[in-house]
Amino acid sequence: MADEKVLIGIIGGSGLYHIDNLTFVKHVNPETPWGFPSSPITIATTPSGTHVAFLARHGQGHTILPSAVPARANIAALKSLGVRTIIAFSAVGSLREEISPGSFALPSQIIDRTKGVRPASFFEGTSIVAHAMFGDPFSGKLVNWLEGKVKKALEAEGRGVQLFTGKTIVCMEGPQFSTRAESIMYRQWGGDLINMSVLPEAKLAREAELSYALIATATDYDSWRPQSEAVTAAEVFKTLKANADTSRLVAATIIEDLHAAITGDEASIFLEEAGTMKFSIMPRSQLQNPEDRKKLAFVLPEYFEGEEAKDVSSA
């Protein structure tokens, strides 16, 4: 895989199960210490030969509940292929009138309303402790770069789809939608969007030192509007197909520019997270299990593999 330089990973959410204008190369299904990813990963190329890895978050045929998505295996598998930047797509509910169904958004903050049933760290269950920085949960430089590219792609489509930035997304457990009281509360907290998938995905990408951004596509108004019916799956599906079609266009449009940026003069934009875990890992002690170090070396070889890694972890 190294000679193919698969630097870009795309995680598709509800309704987005493939990307247009790509040439299929092969399927890969890396086994990680945290199991297999949600589905075999599609390796494909753009017309110019740029390789991209595409992963369906909820599995082929949408068979995995949000709480059961093997997020650790997903992120670890993409990292093992050489991916440095992940663009994730997700259908979301809107908590703001102006973010109408069909709108796109690049959120910058997250409120965590998951219930602790989702493994949220590669270090969980090991003898090694780490505290990753997460004050800014998305890669700021990547999000800023994406803003102009996504906006241009949406304008080119000509459907008048709006792009919102600087928004806060609430991640809830599901699979049920919000109660009206919860939906109103999230608005009072400052939430603008709501979904069931951005966590722990964003946390794990940060631990893996990968640049990560979410392109959110609004399908409904959740349950906060007193004049409207509460959100239902049927309502979501009405908008889902159109959003997915637009998402495919956006993804196909930005991949070439993204790869050129990663490998060119703008590369520093996509290395924002590189090295951030060095001082997040608690100093090594004799109590650290060698098997745990071997496990973590799969996703962070810089710190858990070889003599150099031993020196770093002892610092």
PDB file of C-alpha atoms in Angstrom, residues 21-23 45-51 255-257 259-260:
ATOM      1  CA  ASN A  21     -16.000   9.613 -10.639  1.00  0.00           C
ATOM      2  CA  LEU A  22     -13.559   7.228  -8.974  1.00  0.00           C
ATOM      3  CA  THR A  23     -12.012   4.110 -10.482  1.00  0.00           C
ATOM      4  CA  THR A  45      -8.362   6.481  -7.822  1.00  0.00           C
ATOM      5  CA  THR A  46      -9.353   9.829  -9.268  1.00  0.00           C
ATOM      6  CA  PRO A  47      -8.883  10.525 -13.012  1.00  0.00           C
ATOM      7  CA  SER A  48      -5.389  11.878 -12.268  1.00  0.00           C
ATOM      8  CA  GLY A  49      -4.392   8.783 -10.294  1.00  0.00           C
ATOM      9  CA  THR A  50      -4.840  10.087  -6.735  1.00  0.00           C
ATOM     10  CA  HIS A  51      -5.655   7.238  -4.365  1.00  0.00           C
ATOM     11  CA  ILE A 255     -10.162  15.058  -3.442  1.00  0.00           C
ATOM     12  CA  GLU A 256      -7.773  16.206  -6.182  1.00  0.00           C
ATOM     13  CA  ASP A 257      -7.124  19.585  -4.535  1.00  0.00           C
ATOM     14  CA  HIS A 259      -4.170  15.494  -2.314  1.00  0.00           C
ATOM     15  CA  ALA A 260      -2.247  18.259  -4.084  1.00  0.00           C
TER      16      ALA A 260
END
